[in-house]
Structures are given as structure tokens and as C-alpha cells.
Coordinates of C-alpha atoms in Angstrom, one line a residue:
M1 CA 124.3 68.0 117.1
R2 CA 125.4 70.5 114.5
P3 CA 124.6 74.2 115.0
P4 CA 122.2 75.4 112.3
D5 CA 123.9 76.9 108.9
P6 CA 123.2 80.9 109.3
K7 CA 123.7 81.0 105.7
R8 CA 120.8 78.7 104.8
A9 CA 117.6 80.4 104.7
D10 CA 114.3 78.5 106.3
P11 CA 111.5 78.6 103.5
I12 CA 109.2 79.2 106.4
R13 CA 110.9 81.4 108.8
P14 CA 113.4 83.7 107.3
D15 CA 116.5 84.1 108.9
A16 CA 116.9 87.1 111.3
T17 CA 120.4 87.9 109.9
R18 CA 119.0 88.7 106.2
P19 CA 116.4 90.9 104.9
D20 CA 112.8 89.7 105.3
A21 CA 111.3 89.6 102.1
T22 CA 107.7 89.2 103.8
R23 CA 108.1 93.0 105.2
P24 CA 106.2 95.6 103.7
D25 CA 109.6 97.3 103.4
A26 CA 111.6 94.8 101.7
T27 CA 112.7 96.0 98.7
W28 CA 112.0 94.5 95.2
A29 CA 115.7 93.1 95.1
D30 CA 115.2 91.5 98.1
A31 CA 111.7 89.9 97.1
T32 CA 113.0 88.9 93.9
R33 CA 116.3 86.8 95.5
A34 CA 113.9 85.2 97.7
G35 CA 111.7 83.7 94.9
R36 CA 108.8 85.2 96.9
L37 CA 107.1 87.4 94.2
W38 CA 105.2 84.9 92.0
P39 CA 102.5 83.6 95.0
G40 CA 101.2 87.2 95.2
L41 CA 101.4 88.3 92.0
L42 CA 99.3 84.9 91.2
V43 CA 96.7 85.6 93.7
C44 CA 96.2 89.4 92.5
G45 CA 95.9 88.3 88.8
L46 CA 93.7 85.5 89.5
V47 CA 91.6 88.0 91.6
A48 CA 91.5 90.5 88.2
L49 CA 90.4 87.5 86.3
A50 CA 87.9 86.8 88.6
A51 CA 86.8 90.5 88.8
Q52 CA 86.5 90.9 84.9
F53 CA 84.4 87.6 84.5
L54 CA 81.8 89.0 86.7
S55 CA 82.1 92.3 85.0
E56 CA 81.2 90.8 81.7
H57 CA 78.9 88.1 82.9
Y58 CA 76.6 90.1 85.6
G59 CA 77.4 93.6 85.0
A60 CA 79.1 94.4 87.9
P61 CA 82.3 97.1 87.7
A62 CA 85.1 95.1 87.5
M63 CA 87.4 97.5 89.5
L64 CA 84.9 97.4 92.2
M65 CA 84.9 93.5 91.8
A66 CA 88.6 93.4 92.4
L67 CA 88.5 95.6 95.4
L68 CA 85.7 93.9 97.1
L69 CA 87.5 90.2 96.3
G70 CA 90.7 91.5 97.7
L71 CA 89.3 92.9 100.8
A72 CA 87.9 89.1 101.7
L73 CA 91.4 87.9 101.1
H74 CA 93.6 90.1 103.3
F75 CA 94.5 86.9 105.3
L76 CA 96.8 86.2 102.7
V77 CA 99.1 89.1 103.8
E78 CA 99.4 88.6 107.5
E79 CA 102.9 88.4 109.3
G80 CA 104.9 85.5 107.3
A81 CA 102.5 85.1 104.7
R82 CA 104.0 83.9 101.5
A83 CA 101.9 85.9 99.1
R84 CA 102.7 89.5 101.0
P85 CA 105.8 90.5 98.9
G86 CA 104.0 89.6 95.6
V87 CA 100.9 91.8 96.9
E88 CA 103.1 94.4 97.6
F89 CA 104.6 94.4 94.3
S90 CA 101.6 94.5 92.5
A91 CA 100.4 97.5 94.6
R92 CA 103.4 99.8 93.8
V93 CA 105.2 98.5 90.7
V94 CA 102.2 96.9 88.8
L95 CA 100.3 100.0 89.6
R96 CA 102.7 102.4 88.2
V97 CA 102.9 100.4 84.7
G98 CA 99.5 100.5 84.5
V99 CA 99.1 104.5 85.1
A100 CA 101.8 104.9 82.4
L101 CA 100.1 102.9 79.8
L102 CA 97.4 105.0 79.9
G103 CA 99.7 107.6 78.2
A104 CA 99.3 105.5 74.8
R105 CA 95.8 106.4 74.2
I106 CA 96.3 110.2 74.6
S107 CA 96.8 112.4 71.8
V108 CA 96.8 116.2 70.6
A109 CA 94.3 114.8 68.5
V110 CA 91.7 114.2 71.1
F111 CA 91.7 117.6 72.6
A112 CA 91.3 119.2 68.8
E113 CA 88.3 117.0 67.8
L114 CA 86.0 118.6 70.2
G115 CA 87.6 122.0 70.5
W116 CA 89.9 123.9 73.3
G117 CA 86.7 125.4 74.8
V118 CA 85.9 121.7 76.0
L119 CA 89.4 121.1 77.3
A120 CA 89.4 124.5 79.1
L121 CA 85.9 123.1 80.8
M122 CA 87.7 120.1 82.0
V123 CA 90.8 121.9 83.3
L124 CA 88.8 124.4 85.2
A125 CA 86.2 121.5 86.6
L126 CA 89.7 119.8 88.2
A127 CA 90.6 123.3 89.6
A128 CA 87.1 123.8 91.1
T129 CA 86.8 120.6 92.4
L130 CA 90.0 120.6 94.2
A131 CA 89.4 123.7 96.0
A132 CA 86.0 122.7 96.7
G133 CA 87.2 119.6 98.1
Y134 CA 89.8 121.1 100.4
L135 CA 87.3 123.8 101.7
G136 CA 84.7 120.7 102.1
A137 CA 87.4 118.6 104.1
R138 CA 88.4 121.5 106.2
A139 CA 84.5 122.3 107.1
L140 CA 84.0 118.7 107.8
G141 CA 87.4 118.1 109.7
R142 CA 88.9 115.8 107.3
G143 CA 92.6 115.8 106.6
W144 CA 94.1 117.4 103.4
R145 CA 95.4 113.9 101.9
L146 CA 91.8 112.7 101.9
A147 CA 90.9 116.1 100.2
I148 CA 93.3 115.7 97.5
L149 CA 92.9 112.1 97.2
T150 CA 88.9 112.3 96.7
S151 CA 89.0 115.5 94.7
G152 CA 91.6 114.3 92.2
S153 CA 89.8 111.1 91.9
V154 CA 86.3 112.6 91.4
A155 CA 87.8 115.3 88.7
I156 CA 89.9 113.3 86.7
C157 CA 89.3 109.4 86.1
G158 CA 88.1 107.6 89.4
A159 CA 89.8 104.7 90.6
S160 CA 92.8 104.9 88.1
A161 CA 93.3 108.6 89.3
A162 CA 93.1 107.7 93.1
M163 CA 95.5 105.0 92.7
A164 CA 98.0 107.2 91.0
I165 CA 97.2 110.2 93.6
A166 CA 98.0 107.8 96.4
A167 CA 101.4 106.7 94.8
V168 CA 102.9 110.1 95.8
L169 CA 101.1 111.6 98.4
P170 CA 103.0 111.1 101.9
R171 CA 101.7 108.1 103.9
G172 CA 99.8 108.6 106.9
P173 CA 98.0 106.6 109.4
S174 CA 95.1 105.9 107.5
S175 CA 96.3 105.8 104.0
E176 CA 95.3 102.4 103.1
R177 CA 91.8 102.9 104.3
D178 CA 91.5 106.0 102.7
L179 CA 92.5 104.8 99.3
S180 CA 90.3 101.3 99.7
F181 CA 87.6 103.9 100.6
T182 CA 88.2 106.5 97.6
V183 CA 88.4 103.5 94.9
F184 CA 85.3 102.1 96.3
G185 CA 83.3 105.1 96.8
V186 CA 84.1 106.5 93.5
T187 CA 83.6 103.3 91.6
L188 CA 80.3 103.0 93.2
L189 CA 79.0 106.5 92.7
S190 CA 80.0 106.1 89.0
T191 CA 78.0 103.3 88.4
L192 CA 75.0 105.4 89.8
A193 CA 75.9 108.0 87.8
M194 CA 75.9 105.6 84.6
V195 CA 72.3 105.2 85.2
V196 CA 71.1 108.7 86.5
Y197 CA 72.8 111.0 84.5
P198 CA 71.5 109.9 81.0
I199 CA 68.1 110.3 82.3
L200 CA 69.1 113.6 83.7
A201 CA 70.0 114.7 80.3
G202 CA 66.9 113.8 78.7
L203 CA 64.9 115.7 81.4
L204 CA 66.7 118.5 80.6
G205 CA 66.4 118.5 77.1
M206 CA 70.2 118.3 76.4
D207 CA 71.6 118.1 72.8
A208 CA 73.7 115.2 71.6
R209 CA 77.0 117.1 72.1
S210 CA 76.4 118.7 75.3
T211 CA 75.0 115.3 76.7
G212 CA 78.3 113.9 75.7
I213 CA 80.3 116.6 77.4
F214 CA 78.3 116.1 80.5
L215 CA 78.7 112.1 80.4
G216 CA 82.1 112.2 79.9
G217 CA 83.2 115.2 81.9
T218 CA 81.3 113.8 85.1
I219 CA 81.1 109.8 85.2
H220 CA 84.4 108.6 87.0
D221 CA 85.3 105.3 85.4
V222 CA 85.8 104.9 81.7
A223 CA 83.8 101.6 81.4
Q224 CA 80.7 103.4 82.7
V225 CA 81.2 106.6 80.7
V226 CA 81.4 104.4 77.3
G227 CA 78.1 102.5 79.0
A228 CA 76.0 105.7 79.6
G229 CA 76.9 107.4 76.1
F230 CA 76.1 104.5 73.9
S231 CA 73.1 104.0 75.8
V232 CA 71.9 107.2 74.6
S233 CA 73.1 107.2 71.1
E234 CA 76.2 106.6 69.2
P235 CA 77.2 110.5 68.5
V236 CA 76.6 111.0 72.4
G237 CA 78.9 107.8 73.2
E238 CA 81.6 108.9 71.0
T239 CA 81.6 112.5 72.4
A240 CA 81.6 111.2 76.3
T241 CA 84.6 108.9 75.2
T242 CA 86.5 111.8 73.8
V243 CA 85.8 114.2 77.0
K244 CA 86.5 111.3 79.2
L245 CA 90.2 110.8 77.4
I246 CA 90.8 114.5 77.8
R247 CA 90.3 113.9 81.5
V248 CA 92.6 111.3 81.6
S249 CA 94.9 113.1 80.1
L250 CA 95.1 115.7 83.1
L251 CA 96.3 112.9 85.5
A252 CA 100.0 113.0 84.5
P253 CA 100.1 116.5 84.8
F254 CA 98.3 116.8 87.9
V255 CA 100.4 114.0 89.7
L256 CA 103.4 115.9 88.3
G257 CA 102.3 119.1 89.8
L258 CA 101.5 117.4 93.0
T259 CA 104.8 115.9 93.3
L260 CA 106.6 119.1 92.8
A261 CA 104.5 120.5 95.2
L262 CA 105.2 118.4 97.7
R263 CA 108.7 118.7 97.4
A264 CA 108.6 122.2 97.6
L265 CA 106.8 122.0 101.0
E266 CA 108.8 119.3 102.3
L267 CA 105.9 117.0 102.9
E268 CA 108.0 114.2 101.6
R269 CA 109.7 113.4 104.8
D270 CA 106.4 112.4 106.1
R271 CA 106.6 109.4 103.6
A272 CA 107.3 105.6 104.8
G273 CA 110.7 104.8 104.8
G274 CA 112.1 108.2 105.0
R275 CA 113.5 108.5 101.5
A276 CA 112.4 111.6 99.4
P277 CA 110.7 110.6 96.2
P278 CA 112.2 111.2 93.1
L279 CA 111.7 114.7 91.8
V280 CA 109.6 113.3 88.7
P281 CA 108.0 109.9 89.4
G282 CA 109.1 107.8 86.4
F283 CA 105.5 106.3 85.6
V284 CA 104.3 110.1 85.0
L285 CA 107.5 110.5 82.8
A286 CA 106.3 107.2 80.9
F287 CA 103.0 108.4 80.5
L288 CA 103.8 111.7 78.8
A289 CA 106.5 110.1 76.6
L290 CA 103.8 107.7 75.6
A291 CA 101.2 110.5 74.6
V292 CA 104.1 112.5 72.9
V293 CA 104.7 109.2 70.8
N294 CA 101.0 108.8 70.0
S295 CA 100.6 112.6 69.1
L296 CA 103.2 112.3 66.4
G297 CA 101.2 109.3 65.2
L298 CA 104.1 106.9 65.7
L299 CA 102.0 104.2 67.7
P300 CA 99.9 101.6 65.5
G301 CA 96.5 101.3 66.7
I302 CA 96.9 97.9 67.3
V303 CA 99.6 98.8 70.0
Q304 CA 97.3 101.3 71.5
E305 CA 94.8 99.0 72.1
A306 CA 97.4 96.6 73.3
A307 CA 98.6 99.0 75.9
W308 CA 95.4 100.0 77.0
A309 CA 94.5 96.1 77.6
V310 CA 97.5 95.8 79.4
S311 CA 96.6 98.7 81.6
R312 CA 93.4 98.0 82.5
W313 CA 94.7 94.2 83.8
A314 CA 97.6 95.9 85.6
M315 CA 95.1 98.4 87.4
L316 CA 92.8 95.7 88.2
A317 CA 95.7 93.5 89.6
A318 CA 96.6 96.9 91.4
I319 CA 93.4 97.3 92.9
A320 CA 92.9 94.0 94.0
A321 CA 96.3 94.2 95.7
V322 CA 95.0 97.3 97.3
G323 CA 92.0 95.2 98.9
I324 CA 94.1 92.7 100.0
R325 CA 96.4 95.0 102.2
T326 CA 93.5 96.8 103.8
E327 CA 91.7 95.2 106.5
L328 CA 87.7 95.3 106.3
R329 CA 87.1 96.5 109.8
R330 CA 89.0 99.6 108.9
I331 CA 86.9 100.4 106.1
V332 CA 83.7 99.8 108.0
E333 CA 85.3 102.8 110.5
I334 CA 85.1 105.4 107.8
P335 CA 83.6 108.2 109.2
P336 CA 80.4 109.8 107.8
Q337 CA 82.2 113.1 107.3
S338 CA 84.3 111.0 104.6
I339 CA 81.5 109.9 103.0
A340 CA 79.9 113.3 102.8
L341 CA 83.0 114.9 101.7
L342 CA 83.3 112.4 98.3
V343 CA 79.7 112.5 97.5
G344 CA 79.5 116.5 97.8
E345 CA 82.8 116.7 95.2
T346 CA 80.7 114.3 92.7
L347 CA 77.8 116.7 92.8
F348 CA 79.7 119.8 92.7
L349 CA 81.6 118.4 89.7
A350 CA 78.0 117.4 88.0
A351 CA 76.9 121.0 88.3
A352 CA 80.0 122.7 87.1
V353 CA 80.4 120.5 84.3
L354 CA 76.5 120.9 83.4
A355 CA 76.7 124.6 83.7
G356 CA 79.6 124.5 81.6
A357 CA 78.1 122.3 78.9
A358 CA 75.1 124.7 79.0
L359 CA 77.7 127.5 77.8
L360 CA 79.3 125.9 75.2
A361 CA 76.1 124.5 73.4

């Protein structure tokens, strides 16, 4: 019998002499050469389509549906599974594309439309929520990674912020679990806020502008902000959406500052793979570049809408990938202190923005 040719690759069991593209640390180039990206990418795309269908026909939050459907498909990334490289690619590269394209909707006009007082309120609310999250995490015995992840997600733009922040945080033993929990938690809380906050604003007798600032400054996800705002009135919906875009615009500066701080503290050595991240993440630079180009009026409206749509689909596919990579039993193991932290940060942000909106009235 002829000995097996070591240069030939077994499609089922990759030869041990070459890089295994099914490993989490396999490079994108290795996975591409092996032709193994498409099964995982196809799965993530189908999950994103299913999540959007459920959202449009049953009113369920698309990002929450993408995460839950992904959790049910964890078996697709078990050792040796063909979908694993593509799922890893979606959770990393597709995620960064989605975050970068968010910049196409940001411009200086967004800030000027409501005045710099609203921008100052959003920045102060972000800083205060980060501080509250850090102190709350210490009081509850939670780690600093979870504090940054949850408070940044609550203060900026929910699940999208969680994905972007997790992309630059040093890896820890519970990183995947914490990310899935944060995405699930902020999306669920955002959905509840979409129903409760307009009622609260009405009970407090807030005017249209203050209501829009409150809804846009506190609800985590863009879709829920739009739903809550326009359920009150068209002027409230427009104000809430504009305020929400101001919060979205804070994502890139926050991630950039976090990256620089982590490098200064040499915490990047904790990262998986042992390689230091770039000084400035490429997707942050792309976000800022698109925001500058849009501020100069060089992006036609149709391009902005297309970039926003691609960004949303990319984020859905990335969240699906995060769900697929996470074992459901690890989500069940989330300690109650983490839940209390996320809920506390959400309530703190609501109180801070409510007080600020009253001062700006």
C-alpha cells in the first residue's frame, strides 16, 4: 500500500503538518486557502435573515433574535466543524465592517441640529455611566472588563457598542459569556424601555424636545429609539433619532481612547494570541474617515442609506456569530451580580439624562 501523501489535505481531517483552519486562532489567510469560510458565513447570513424576518413580522428585536438563534446553533462550531472558520470570520472581520460603516450616518450637522448643550449632556452621561459602572462592579465583585463592556454599551449604543468594545478589550476566561450576556441584556432592557419610557415621559409632563432628548439619550438600540420616539409624535421621533446618532458618534472616540489606555497600561499582553493590537484599530479609523467625509457633504444620501443597511446586516451576522460561538450553559451561569450591574447602569443613565433634559428645557 502506498503511504499517504503529506501534501494532500483530507477534507474531513486536516493534516497535522499544516495549519488547521478550524482552530479559533487560525489566520484568515489559512481559512481562505482551505476554502472553509463560506459554510460559516452562510450560516451567519441565514441567521441574520431569520432574525430580520422575525423582527419585521412579529415585532421582536432583530439583534436579540440573532443572538438567540445563534445560541441554538452552537454545535456548528464544535471541534472539527466546517462552519467554524466562517463563524470566527463573521465575529471579527464582519463585525469591524459593520462598526466602520456606522460612520456614514455621522456628521457635524447632527451635533449642530440640537445644540452643543445636548452633545455635552451625552458626553457627561457617558462619563458618569462609566464611573458608576466601575464603582458598581467593584461593589458587586465583578471585573473591570465587564464594567467597561456593560457601561459602555448602556451609555453609547447597546449591542453595537458591546461588539465594538469587546473587539479591543483584552481577552479573559469569560469574555464570550460576558459579551453574549451584555448583548442579550441591553437588547432586552432596550425593548422594555421602548414601552416604559414614553409612558414615564408623559406622566412627568415633559415637552416634545425634552421627551426626544430623554428617549434618544437612554434607549440602547436605534430601532427601539425610533419606535419609542415616533410612537409619541413625529417631532419627538425626529429629536430622539438625532440624539441617538450623537450617542452613536461617541463610539469611535470611546473605542480609540480605550485602545490607547489599554496600551499605556500594557494590558494588551492578556490578549489571546499574544500579539499587541494596532495603535489605532482600522475599523475606528474607517468610522472616523466616513464621518469626516459625510460632514463635508461628500456622501450622497443613497450612499448613506446603503452603508447604514450594510452595517445593520453586518452587525446582525456578527451577533449571530457571537451566539453560535457561545455555549448556552455558560449564559445560564451568569451571576446575579452581573445582572444587577447592567440594570443599575441602565437606571443610572435614565436618571442622569432625565435630569439633564430638565435642565436643558
